[in-house]
Each structure stands twice: as C-alpha cells, then as structure tokens.
XYZ file of C-alpha atoms in Angstrom:
564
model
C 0.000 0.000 0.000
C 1.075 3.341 -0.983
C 1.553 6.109 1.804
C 2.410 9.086 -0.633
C 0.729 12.220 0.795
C 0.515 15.802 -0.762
C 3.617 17.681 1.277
C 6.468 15.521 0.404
C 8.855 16.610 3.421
C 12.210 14.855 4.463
C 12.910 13.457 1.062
C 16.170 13.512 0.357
C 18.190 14.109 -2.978
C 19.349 10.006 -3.032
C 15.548 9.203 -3.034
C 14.611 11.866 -5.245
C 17.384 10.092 -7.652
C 16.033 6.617 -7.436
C 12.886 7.799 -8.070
C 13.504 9.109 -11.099
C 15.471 6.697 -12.522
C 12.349 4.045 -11.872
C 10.333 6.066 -14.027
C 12.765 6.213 -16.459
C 12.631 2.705 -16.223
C 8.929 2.603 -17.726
C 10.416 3.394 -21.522
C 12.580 0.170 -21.804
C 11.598 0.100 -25.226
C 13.317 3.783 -25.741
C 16.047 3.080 -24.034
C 16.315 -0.656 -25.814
C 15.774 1.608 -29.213
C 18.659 3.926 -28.103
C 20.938 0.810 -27.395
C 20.269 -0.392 -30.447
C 20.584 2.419 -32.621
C 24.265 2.855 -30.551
C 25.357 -0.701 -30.910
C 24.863 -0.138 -34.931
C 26.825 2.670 -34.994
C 29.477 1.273 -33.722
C 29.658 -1.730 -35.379
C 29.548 0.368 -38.435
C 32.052 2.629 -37.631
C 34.425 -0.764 -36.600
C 33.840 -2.358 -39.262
C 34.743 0.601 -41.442
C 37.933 1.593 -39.754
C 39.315 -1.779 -39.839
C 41.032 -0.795 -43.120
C 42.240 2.668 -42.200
C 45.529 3.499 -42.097
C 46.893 6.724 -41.060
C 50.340 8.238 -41.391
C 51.821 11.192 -39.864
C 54.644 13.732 -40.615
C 55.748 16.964 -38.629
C 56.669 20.329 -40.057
C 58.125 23.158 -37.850
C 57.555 26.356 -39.936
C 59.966 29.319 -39.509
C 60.212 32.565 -40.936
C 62.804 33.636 -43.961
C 65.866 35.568 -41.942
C 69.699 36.428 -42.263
C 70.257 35.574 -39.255
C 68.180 32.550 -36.967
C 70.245 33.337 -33.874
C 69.122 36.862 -33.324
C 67.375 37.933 -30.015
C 64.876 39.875 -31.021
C 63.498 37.249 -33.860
C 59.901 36.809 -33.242
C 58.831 33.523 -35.747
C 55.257 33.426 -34.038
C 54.533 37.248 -35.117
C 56.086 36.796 -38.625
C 53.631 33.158 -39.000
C 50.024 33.453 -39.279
C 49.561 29.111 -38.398
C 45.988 29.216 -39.607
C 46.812 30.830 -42.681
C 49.964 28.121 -43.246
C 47.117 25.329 -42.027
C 45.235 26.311 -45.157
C 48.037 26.198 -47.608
C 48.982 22.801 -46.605
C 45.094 22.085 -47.366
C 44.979 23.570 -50.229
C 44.324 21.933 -54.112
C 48.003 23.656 -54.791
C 49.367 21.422 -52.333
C 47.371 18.863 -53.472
C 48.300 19.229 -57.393
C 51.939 19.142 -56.518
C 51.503 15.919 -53.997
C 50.125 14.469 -57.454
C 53.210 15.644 -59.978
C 55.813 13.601 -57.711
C 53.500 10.704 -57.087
C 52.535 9.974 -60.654
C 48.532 10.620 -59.967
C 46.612 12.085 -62.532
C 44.372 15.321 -62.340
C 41.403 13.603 -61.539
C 42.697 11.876 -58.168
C 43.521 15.398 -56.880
C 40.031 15.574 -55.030
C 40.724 12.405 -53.111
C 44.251 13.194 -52.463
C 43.015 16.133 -51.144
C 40.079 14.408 -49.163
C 42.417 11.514 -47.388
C 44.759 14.503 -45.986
C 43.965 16.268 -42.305
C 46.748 19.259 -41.206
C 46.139 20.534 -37.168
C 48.704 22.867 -34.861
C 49.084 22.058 -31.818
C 48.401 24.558 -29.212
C 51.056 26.914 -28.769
C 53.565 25.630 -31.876
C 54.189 26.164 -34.862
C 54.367 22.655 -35.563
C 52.306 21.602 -38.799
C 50.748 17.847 -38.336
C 50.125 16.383 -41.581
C 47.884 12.948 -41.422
C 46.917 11.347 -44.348
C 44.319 8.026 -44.370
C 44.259 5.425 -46.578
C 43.174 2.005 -47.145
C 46.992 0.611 -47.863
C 49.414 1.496 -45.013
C 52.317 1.919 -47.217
C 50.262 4.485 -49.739
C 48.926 6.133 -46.737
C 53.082 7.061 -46.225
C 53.806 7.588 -48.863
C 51.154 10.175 -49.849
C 51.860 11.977 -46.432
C 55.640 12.704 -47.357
C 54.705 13.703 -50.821
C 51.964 16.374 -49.562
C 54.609 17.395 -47.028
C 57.135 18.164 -49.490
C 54.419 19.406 -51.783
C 53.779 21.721 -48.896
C 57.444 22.954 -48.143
C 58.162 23.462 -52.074
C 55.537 25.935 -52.451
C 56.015 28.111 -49.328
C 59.784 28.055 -51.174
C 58.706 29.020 -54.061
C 55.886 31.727 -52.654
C 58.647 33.080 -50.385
C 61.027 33.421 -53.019
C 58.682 34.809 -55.475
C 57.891 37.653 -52.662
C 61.701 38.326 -52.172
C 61.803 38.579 -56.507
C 59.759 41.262 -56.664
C 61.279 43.078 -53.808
C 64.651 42.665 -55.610
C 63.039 43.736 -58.703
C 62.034 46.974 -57.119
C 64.615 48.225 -55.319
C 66.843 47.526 -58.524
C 64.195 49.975 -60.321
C 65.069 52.193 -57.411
C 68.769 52.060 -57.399
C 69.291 52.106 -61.407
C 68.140 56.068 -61.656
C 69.617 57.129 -58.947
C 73.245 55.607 -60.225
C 72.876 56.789 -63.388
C 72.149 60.454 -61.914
C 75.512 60.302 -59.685
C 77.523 58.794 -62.685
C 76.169 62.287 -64.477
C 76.667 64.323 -61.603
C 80.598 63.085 -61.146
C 81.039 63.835 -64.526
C 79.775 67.853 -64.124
C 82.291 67.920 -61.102
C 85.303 67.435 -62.525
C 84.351 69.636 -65.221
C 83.297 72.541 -62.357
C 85.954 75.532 -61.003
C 86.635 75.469 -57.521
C 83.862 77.385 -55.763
C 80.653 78.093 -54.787
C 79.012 75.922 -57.579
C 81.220 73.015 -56.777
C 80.807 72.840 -53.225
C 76.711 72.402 -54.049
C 77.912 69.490 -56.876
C 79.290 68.072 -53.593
C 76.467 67.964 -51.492
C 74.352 66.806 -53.822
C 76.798 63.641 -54.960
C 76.585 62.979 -51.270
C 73.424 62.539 -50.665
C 72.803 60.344 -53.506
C 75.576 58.270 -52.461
C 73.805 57.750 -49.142
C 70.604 56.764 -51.060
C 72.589 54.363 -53.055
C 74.179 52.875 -50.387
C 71.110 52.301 -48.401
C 69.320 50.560 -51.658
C 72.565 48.399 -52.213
C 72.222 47.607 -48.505
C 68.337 46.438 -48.594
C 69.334 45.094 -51.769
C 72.527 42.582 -50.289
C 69.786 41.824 -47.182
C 67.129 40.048 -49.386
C 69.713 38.209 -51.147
C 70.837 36.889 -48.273
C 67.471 35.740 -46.716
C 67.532 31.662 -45.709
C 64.193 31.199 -47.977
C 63.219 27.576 -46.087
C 59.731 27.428 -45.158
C 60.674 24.965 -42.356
C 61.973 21.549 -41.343
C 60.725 18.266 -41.401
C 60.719 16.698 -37.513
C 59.277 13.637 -38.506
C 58.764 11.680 -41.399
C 55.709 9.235 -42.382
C 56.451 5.595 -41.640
C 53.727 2.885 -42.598
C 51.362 2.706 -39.738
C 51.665 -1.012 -38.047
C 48.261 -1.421 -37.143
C 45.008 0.180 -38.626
C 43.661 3.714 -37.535
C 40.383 2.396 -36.474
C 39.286 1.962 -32.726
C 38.222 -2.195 -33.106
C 34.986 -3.683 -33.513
C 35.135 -4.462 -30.111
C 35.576 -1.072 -28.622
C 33.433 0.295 -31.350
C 30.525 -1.987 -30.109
C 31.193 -0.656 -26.177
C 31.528 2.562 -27.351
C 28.407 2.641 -29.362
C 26.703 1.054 -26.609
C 27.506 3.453 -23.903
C 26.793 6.120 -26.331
C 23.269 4.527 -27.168
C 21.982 3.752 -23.524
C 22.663 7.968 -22.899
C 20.388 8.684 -26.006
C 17.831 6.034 -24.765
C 17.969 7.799 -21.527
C 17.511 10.909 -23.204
C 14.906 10.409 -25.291
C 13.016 8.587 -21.993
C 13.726 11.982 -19.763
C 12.017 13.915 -22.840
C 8.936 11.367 -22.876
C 8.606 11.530 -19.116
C 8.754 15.680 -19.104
C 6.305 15.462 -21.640
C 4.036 12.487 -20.559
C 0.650 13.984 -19.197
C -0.066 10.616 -17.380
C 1.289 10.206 -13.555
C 4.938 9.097 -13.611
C 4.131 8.577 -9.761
C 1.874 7.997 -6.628
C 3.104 11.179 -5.881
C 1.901 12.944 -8.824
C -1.873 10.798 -8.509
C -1.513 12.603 -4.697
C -0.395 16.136 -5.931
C -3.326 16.500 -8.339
C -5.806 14.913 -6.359
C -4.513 16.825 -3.010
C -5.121 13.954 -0.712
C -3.161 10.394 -0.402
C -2.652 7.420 -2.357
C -4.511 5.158 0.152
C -3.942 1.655 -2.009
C -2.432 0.677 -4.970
C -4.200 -2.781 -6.345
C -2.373 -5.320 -7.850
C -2.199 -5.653 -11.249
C -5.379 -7.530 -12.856
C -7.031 -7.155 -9.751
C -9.210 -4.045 -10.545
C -12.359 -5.577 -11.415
C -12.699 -8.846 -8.967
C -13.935 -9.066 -5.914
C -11.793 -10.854 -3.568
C -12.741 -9.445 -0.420
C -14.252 -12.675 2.076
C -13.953 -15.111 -0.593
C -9.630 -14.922 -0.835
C -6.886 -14.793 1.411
C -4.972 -12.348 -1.226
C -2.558 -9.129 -1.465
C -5.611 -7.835 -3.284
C -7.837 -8.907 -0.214
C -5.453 -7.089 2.172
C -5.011 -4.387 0.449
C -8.559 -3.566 0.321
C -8.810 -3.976 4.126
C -5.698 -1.508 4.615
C -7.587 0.727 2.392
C -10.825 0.497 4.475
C -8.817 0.839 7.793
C -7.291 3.715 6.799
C -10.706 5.404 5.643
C -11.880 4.165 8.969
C -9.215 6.561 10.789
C -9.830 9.652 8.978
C -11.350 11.860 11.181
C -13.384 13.278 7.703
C -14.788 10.144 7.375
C -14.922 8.351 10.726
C -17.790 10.187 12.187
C -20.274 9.264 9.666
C -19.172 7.038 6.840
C -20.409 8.542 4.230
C -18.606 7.210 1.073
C -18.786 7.992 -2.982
C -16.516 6.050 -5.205
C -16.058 7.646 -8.691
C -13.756 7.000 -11.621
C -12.264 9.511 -13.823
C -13.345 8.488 -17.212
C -14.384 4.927 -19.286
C -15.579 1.836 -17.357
C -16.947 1.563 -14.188
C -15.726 -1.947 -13.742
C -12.616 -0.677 -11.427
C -14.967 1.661 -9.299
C -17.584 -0.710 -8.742
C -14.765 -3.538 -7.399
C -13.360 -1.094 -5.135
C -16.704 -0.261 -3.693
C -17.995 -3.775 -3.237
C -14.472 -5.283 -2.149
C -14.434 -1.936 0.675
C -18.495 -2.783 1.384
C -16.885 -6.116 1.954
C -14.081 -5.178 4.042
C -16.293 -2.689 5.882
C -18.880 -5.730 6.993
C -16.244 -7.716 8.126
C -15.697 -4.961 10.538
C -18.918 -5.595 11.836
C -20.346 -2.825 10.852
C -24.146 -2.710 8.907
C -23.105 -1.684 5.401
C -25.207 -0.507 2.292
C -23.995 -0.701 -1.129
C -25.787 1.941 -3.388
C -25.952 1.279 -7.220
C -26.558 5.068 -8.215
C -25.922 4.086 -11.918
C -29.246 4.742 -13.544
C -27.988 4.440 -16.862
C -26.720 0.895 -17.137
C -27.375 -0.802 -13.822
C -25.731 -4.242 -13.731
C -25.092 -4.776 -9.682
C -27.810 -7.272 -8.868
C -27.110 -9.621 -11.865
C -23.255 -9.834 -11.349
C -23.463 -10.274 -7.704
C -24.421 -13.388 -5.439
C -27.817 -11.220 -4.141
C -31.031 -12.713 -2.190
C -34.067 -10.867 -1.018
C -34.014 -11.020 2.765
C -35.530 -9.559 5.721
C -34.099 -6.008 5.722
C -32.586 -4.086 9.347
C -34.546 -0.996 10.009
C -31.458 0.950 9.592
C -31.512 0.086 5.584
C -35.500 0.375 5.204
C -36.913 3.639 3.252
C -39.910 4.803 3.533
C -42.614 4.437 0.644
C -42.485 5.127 -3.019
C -44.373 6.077 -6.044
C -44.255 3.508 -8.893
C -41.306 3.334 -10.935
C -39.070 5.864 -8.365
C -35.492 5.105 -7.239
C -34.825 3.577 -5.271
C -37.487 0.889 -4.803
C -39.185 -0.446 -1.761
C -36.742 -3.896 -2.196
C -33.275 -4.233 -1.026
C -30.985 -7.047 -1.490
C -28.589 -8.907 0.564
C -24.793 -9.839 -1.089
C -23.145 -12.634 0.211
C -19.452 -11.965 0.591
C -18.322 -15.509 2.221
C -16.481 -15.200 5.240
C -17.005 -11.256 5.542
C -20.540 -11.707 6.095
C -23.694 -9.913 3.946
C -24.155 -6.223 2.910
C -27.374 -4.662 1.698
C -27.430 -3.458 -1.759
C -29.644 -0.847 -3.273
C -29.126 -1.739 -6.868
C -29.418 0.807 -9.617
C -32.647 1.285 -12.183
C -33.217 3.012 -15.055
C -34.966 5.914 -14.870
C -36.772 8.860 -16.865
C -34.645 11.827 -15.497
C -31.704 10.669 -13.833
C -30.945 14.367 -12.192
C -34.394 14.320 -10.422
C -33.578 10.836 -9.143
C -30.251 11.037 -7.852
C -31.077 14.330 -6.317
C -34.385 13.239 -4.796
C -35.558 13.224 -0.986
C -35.253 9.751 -0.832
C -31.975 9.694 -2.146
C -30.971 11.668 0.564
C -32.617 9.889 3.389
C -31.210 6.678 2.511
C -27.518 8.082 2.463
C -28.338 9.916 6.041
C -29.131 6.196 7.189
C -25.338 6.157 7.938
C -25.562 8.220 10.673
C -26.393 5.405 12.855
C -23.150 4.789 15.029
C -22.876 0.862 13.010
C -23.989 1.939 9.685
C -21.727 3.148 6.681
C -23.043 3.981 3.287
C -20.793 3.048 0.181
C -22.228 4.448 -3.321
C -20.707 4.350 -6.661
C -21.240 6.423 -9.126
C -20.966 7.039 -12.952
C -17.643 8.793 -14.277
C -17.321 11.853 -13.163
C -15.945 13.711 -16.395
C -18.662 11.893 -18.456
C -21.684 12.594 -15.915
C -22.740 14.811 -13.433
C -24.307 11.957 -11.583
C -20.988 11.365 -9.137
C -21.916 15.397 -8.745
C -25.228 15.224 -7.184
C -24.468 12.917 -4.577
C -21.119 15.045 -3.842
C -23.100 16.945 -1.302
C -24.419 13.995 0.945
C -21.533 12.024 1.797
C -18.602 12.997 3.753
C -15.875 12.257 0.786
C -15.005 10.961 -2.401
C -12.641 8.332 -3.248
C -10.663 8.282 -6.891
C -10.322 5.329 -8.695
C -7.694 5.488 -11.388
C -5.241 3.788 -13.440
C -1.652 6.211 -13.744
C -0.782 4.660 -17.268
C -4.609 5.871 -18.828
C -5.573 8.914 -16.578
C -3.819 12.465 -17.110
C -2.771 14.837 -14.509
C -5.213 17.522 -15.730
C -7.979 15.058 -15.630
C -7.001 14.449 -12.350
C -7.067 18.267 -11.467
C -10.387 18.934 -13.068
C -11.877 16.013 -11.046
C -10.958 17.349 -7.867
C -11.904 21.040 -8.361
C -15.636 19.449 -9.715
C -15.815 17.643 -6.389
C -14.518 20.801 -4.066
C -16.793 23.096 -6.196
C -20.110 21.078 -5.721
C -19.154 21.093 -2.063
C -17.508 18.106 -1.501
C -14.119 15.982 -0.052
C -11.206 13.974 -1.504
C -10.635 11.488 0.842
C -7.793 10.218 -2.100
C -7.377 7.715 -4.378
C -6.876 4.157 -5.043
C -4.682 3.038 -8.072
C -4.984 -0.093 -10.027
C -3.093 -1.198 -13.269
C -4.908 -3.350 -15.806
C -3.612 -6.796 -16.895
C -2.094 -6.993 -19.962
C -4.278 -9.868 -21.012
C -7.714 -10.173 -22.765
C -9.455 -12.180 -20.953
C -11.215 -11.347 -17.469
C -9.948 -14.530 -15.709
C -12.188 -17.750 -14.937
C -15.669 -18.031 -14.405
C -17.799 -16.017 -11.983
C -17.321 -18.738 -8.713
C -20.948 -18.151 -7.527
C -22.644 -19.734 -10.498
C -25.261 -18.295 -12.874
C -26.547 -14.403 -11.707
C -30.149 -14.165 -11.444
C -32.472 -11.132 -10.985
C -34.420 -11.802 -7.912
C -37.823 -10.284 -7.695
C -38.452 -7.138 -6.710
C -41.462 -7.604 -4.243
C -40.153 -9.906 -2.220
C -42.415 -11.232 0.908
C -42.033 -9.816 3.998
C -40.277 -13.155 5.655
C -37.869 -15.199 3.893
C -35.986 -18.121 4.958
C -32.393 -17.352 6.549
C -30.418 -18.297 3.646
C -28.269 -21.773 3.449
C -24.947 -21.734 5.010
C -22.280 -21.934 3.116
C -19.505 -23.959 3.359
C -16.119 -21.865 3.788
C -14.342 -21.188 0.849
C -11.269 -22.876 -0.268
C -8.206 -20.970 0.148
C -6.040 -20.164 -3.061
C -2.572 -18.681 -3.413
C -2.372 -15.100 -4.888
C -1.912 -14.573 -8.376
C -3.233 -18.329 -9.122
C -6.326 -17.370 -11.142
C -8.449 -17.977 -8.351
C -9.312 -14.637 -6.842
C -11.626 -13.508 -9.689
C -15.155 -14.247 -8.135
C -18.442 -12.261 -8.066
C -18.103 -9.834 -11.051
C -18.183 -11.024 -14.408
C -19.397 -9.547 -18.163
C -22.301 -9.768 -18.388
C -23.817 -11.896 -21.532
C -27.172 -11.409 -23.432
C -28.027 -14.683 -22.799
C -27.807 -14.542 -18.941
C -30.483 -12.172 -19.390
C-alpha cells in the first residue's frame, strides 16, 4: 500500500534520484531503441575503420631571416599558423603531392580528401595525417603532400623576395645613373661656390645608393626555407580504427545515454502520472492503495486470502481513521473516465471489508444508466434491518421499496440498493429519498458506500457530492492524465464536496477477465419480495487459493445477453 501524501517533506536528494530513474525505467523500449541504434553505430564505424591506415609527418615552420640566432626574432609574429594550415590544405598542395607521385588530375580531389593538417596549441608545428586504405600508400602520400607543402612556401617566399629585388633595382638604377652624371659635371666645375653644391648633392645620392645596395645585399641573403621536417611518415603497423570491439562498447555506452535521453524527454512530456506522488499532488489527498495488477475488477474481499484482499482492508482501515470520514461514513466512489468496472470492485471489495468490521453496510448502485449490480453479484431478497428500510415510493421511483442482501463468504452480507433506469436521472439522484437513505449512515454501526458514474462523463458522481462525507478516486496512472485528475478534484470541491484520495490499479495486460464467476449463474431476484424469507443456506467456507493463481476472480463477471 502506498503512503504518498501531498507535502512531500524529508525526502532527500538520493531518493529523489532513485525515483527518477524508476520512471525512467517505464520506456525500456526507448532506451532498448537507443541501445540499439548505438550498438549499430558502432559496429559500423568498426567495421569501417578496420582498413584505415593513417600516417603522420611533422613540419616546424619558420620565418625567412639572415640571421636565426638573433634575439629579437619573433617567428610566431612573422607566422600566421591558420593561414599556413590552409596552404597545406589547399588543391596547390594537393596538385603538386600528385606531380611527384605519378597521380593524374582527376585523383587530386581524393588526395586532397584523405589529408587532415592541425597545430598544436602553442607551436608552430604543422601535423600532416593522411588516411588510406593501404598502409604503405597512406606514407607515402603523407611525405609527398609534405614536401608538396614545403616546395611551395619556397617558391611563394622566393617569389615575394623577386619582386622586392626587382624593385629596389628599379630604385637604385636612376639614382646611379644620376651620380655617374653628376661626377662627370664635377670634374668639369671651377673650384667654388658651384662646386661645393655638386658636392652635397653627390653625397646625398651616395647615401641613397648605399642604403638601396644595402636592402638590396639583405634580401639576397634571406635563408628562404619554409621549415623543417621533424618527422617523417612511416607505414602505420596497425590500422587507424578503434576495433569492432571497442566500437561496439563505445556505441553502446553512447546509445543507452540517447535512450535515456529520449526517456527523460517522454517523461517531461508524458501527461499521465509518472508517480503515486503525482496521482496525490493532483488529487490533493493520499494514495490510500495501490491494487495489484489484474485485480481491478474482482472481488476478492471474504472469498480470498490475497494481497488484493489485504489491500482492500488496509484501504478500508485507513478510511476508517480519517477523522473526515470516521464520524459518519459517508462514502462515494467515482472513476475519472471509461468503465466503471474498477470503481464498482473497489466499492464492493471496501463494502466487503467494511462488513467484516462488523459494521451494517449498504452498497448503493446510483448508476441509472446501465445498472448491472444485482445480476453480477451473489444477491437474495431477505428480511431487511430498520437501519436500511426507506420509507414508501411512487411507482417506478429510485430507489425501490426492495433491497438485497450480497453474500461476501467469510465477511458476512451487505445490503445493496441496486441501480434502475430511470426517466430523469438528475431528479432521481437528487431526490428526498436519495438523501434519506444516504443519512441512514448516521447510525453509530452503519456506513453507506455508493458508486457512481464517471465523473468527467456525468454529473451523476456530482449530485451525490453533497451527501456524503468524501469521495474516493479510482484510477489507473498509465490511462488517466494529470489535468484530468485536477479537473476532477476542483468538480468535487466546487459542488461542495471531499477527496478522501485515491486508489490506483493497473490493468492486466491480457484479454481475458480470468475464470468463471465462482458463484454460479446471476439471477435477478424479484423485486417484491415477501415480507419473511428463509435465513439463507450456510455456506460452506471457501477454499483458500494462493495469490496470483487465477483464483481470486469471483463475483463480477461480463455480463452476456443470454444470462439475461
């Protein structure tokens, strides 16, 4: 039996945790899908990198100088590396890779694809990978790309320091041709005044030459090598690939995280209650019982020794103890939506429970639409205790004159006032005499049970509201929503009445209802019965059966058209 109340206080974070995962638990067939889809991957990706070879080579770049020992040489300022990373990957690189290996033009795109260049962090170290299918290709391509590489930073560098050459000779050609001129006035000049100007101007196109000769004798002595190979490609001993059997552990770890994912995005998203809890939150009272499965529907109270048995007498001990409920036992047991068939074996298994008690219990049928009660249930007209009599009736009003007695084996009897149909249901259910036989609880041995219709498909469960001192739920977590369970509540508190709380049951995955009905054929006794009747027959005592043997399914059973 559940105890999960409203105010959750004391839990701690490990429970919180455990409780979570359980709910996760109820997608296995995500998570299984997840797995799956993980364990596919990596097969795949083993499978496919079990002929992948990759081979390496190192590059560290450096920057054309005169002079590598200087102490103010700054190579990292001089070298963009993310501009040199996409040289290596370009198609140039690529079209000169295929010159010294002998490919032709049309290999250059996968020559190009099979090669990977990264720096490491804080270098200016060039790694050149290349992956192939044949470990000795895969090398060989990987020192052909390198040198590919370092040939045409060569050649760019030296192409820059052409140019510059080119220019300042452009520069220096004029201006030595204007001092050859200008020596050639001089010596023709007097000493004087003119002379001494010659002079000055010979001098400072001597210092211009000089410098230009000087930038000039600089660039030609520049070391022009792009940079040194650290490390040359060998042929890889063993493929690139992680294994097939890592693959599959990989994938597999990988897969159960998206199966857990995509069940934490179908549980925020699931309107049904993940929880007891979340049955108490919306209903704002406890969880007083959660049935076994399969065992919604059966009545099993007095006929069973059962888990189902006991649960439904934990359930009726604890209504007994609530102090809403204790002084007058007053009772209303509604579903949310669908069948009745759960609500109406919760009410007869707690009329049950409540008789064995010793207390005088009366089952009311207030299902005027379908009434089914008196044919499903062991009943026999019998002399009826004041406390259950109502006073007379007009011809065809509910409830009649005739009450019924319910055998339920070693719990005793209970009277039942089964259901009719009627004209106007409304007028019925909210008639005087409706009301005067649910105030026959207030007798200090009496208690009242009545089941109702659906509440969210009729406002019978509504009109009774009122009259008794609270409402029980009867749902099943995996069909009911939240907001159904919300909407239920504020119906009841708005017509005036109480939620005691609710009872959870989970259906059985199979078809069929179980055996036979174990009280024989149902028959509609008559509804005039004399005033006297013979005590009925005792009965022997029930066998005993194990739970979950088959056994425990008992008074209800569908009902056929040809029982009728």
């Amino acid at each position: 039996m559940s105890d999960t109340h409203v105010p959750v206080r004391g839990e701690d974070e490990p429970e919180q945790l455990r409780e979570q995962f359980r709910q996760l638990l109820r997608y296995r067939w995500l998570i299984s899908g997840g797995v799956g889809v993980g364990l596919l991957a990596g097969a795949w990706l083993g499978i496919t990198g079990a002929d992948s070879y990759a081979a390496t080579t190192d590059i560290v770049l450096r920057a054309p100088t005169s002079d590598p020992f200087a102490p103010t040489l700054s190579s990292d300022k001089a070298i963009n590396m993310g501009s040199e990373r996409q040289t290596a990957l370009s198609r140039k690189v690529a079209e000169g890779a295929a010159k010294r290996l002998g490919i032709g033009a049309d290999e250059v795109d996968r020559l190009q694809h099979g090669l990977q260049v990264t720096n490491p962090p804080q270098t200016l170290v060039l790694h050149f990978t290349y992956t192939a299918s044949d470990p000795k290709e895969a090398a060989r391509r990987a020192n052909a790309l390198t040198q590919s590489y370092i040939d045409l930073r060569k050649e760019q560098w030296e192409a820059v320091r052409g140019s510059m050459l080119k220019s300042l000779q452009d520069q220096l050609n004029p201006v030595a041709k204007q001092n050859d001129e200008l020596a050639k006035q001089i010596k023709a000049l007097p000493d004087g005044s003119a002379a001494d100007s010659a002079y000055a101007v010979q001098a400072n196109l001597l210092n211009r030459i000089t410098d230009l000769r000087g930038k000039i004798t600089s660039l030609k002595a520049l070391d022009m090598t792009p940079g040194n190979v650290i490390r040359n490609a060998a042929v890889p001993p063993s493929s690139d690939g992680p294994g097939l059997p890592l693959s599959l552990g990989l994938g597999g770890l990988a897969g159960v995280g998206l199966g857990l994912l995509g069940a934490w995005v179908r549980l925020v998203f699931d309107p049904a209650p993940r929880s007891a809890g979340d049955v108490a939150r919306a209903v704002r009272g406890p969880v007083l019982g959660a049935l076994p499965r399969g065992s919604a529907g059966t009545v099993v109270v007095g006929h069973t020794d059962s888990r189902a048995a006991e649960e439904y007498r934990s359930i009726a001990f604890r209504l007994a103890y609530d102090e809403r409920f204790a002084d007058r036992r007053r009772l209303l047991v509604v579903a949310p939506r669908g069948s009745m068939e759960s609500s109406v074996a919760v009410a007869v298994n707690l009329a049950a429970s409540f008789a064995e008690t010793g207390k005088n219990v009366l089952l009311v049928e207030a299902d005027l639409r379908t009434p089914s009660l008196s044919e499903r249930l062991d009943v026999s007209a019998a002399f009826r205790p004041q406390w259950s009599r109502t006073s007379e009736h007009a011809e065809g009003e509910w409830p009649a004159r005739g009450q019924l007695v319910v055998d339920a084996g070693e719990s005793g009897s209970f009277g039942l006032v089964a259901g009719e149909r009627v004209r106007n249901v409304p007028r019925a259910l909210t008639s005087a005499r409706t009301t005067r036989l649910i105030a026959e609880a207030d007798d200090p041995d009496a208690t009242v049970v009545v089941v109702a219709p659906p509440v969210l498909a009729y406002a019978d469960a509504l009109a009774l509201v009122d009259r008794v001192d609270g409402v029980l739920i009867v749902c099943d977590p995996r069909t009911v929503h939240r907001a159904d369970l919300v909407r239920i509540r504020e119906l009841i508190v708005g017509a005036g009445g109480t939620v005691l709380g609710a009872v959870t049951h989970t259906e059985s995955k199979r078809g069929d209802a179980g055996p036979p009905a174990r009280h024989g054929n149902a028959r509609r006794p008559d509804r005039n019965p004399p005033a006297r009747t013979a005590p009925p027959t005792p009965r022997p005592e029930p066998e005993r059966h194990l739970d979950g043997d088959g056994s425990d399914t008992v008074a209800l059973r569908t009902l056929r058209s040809g029982d009728r």
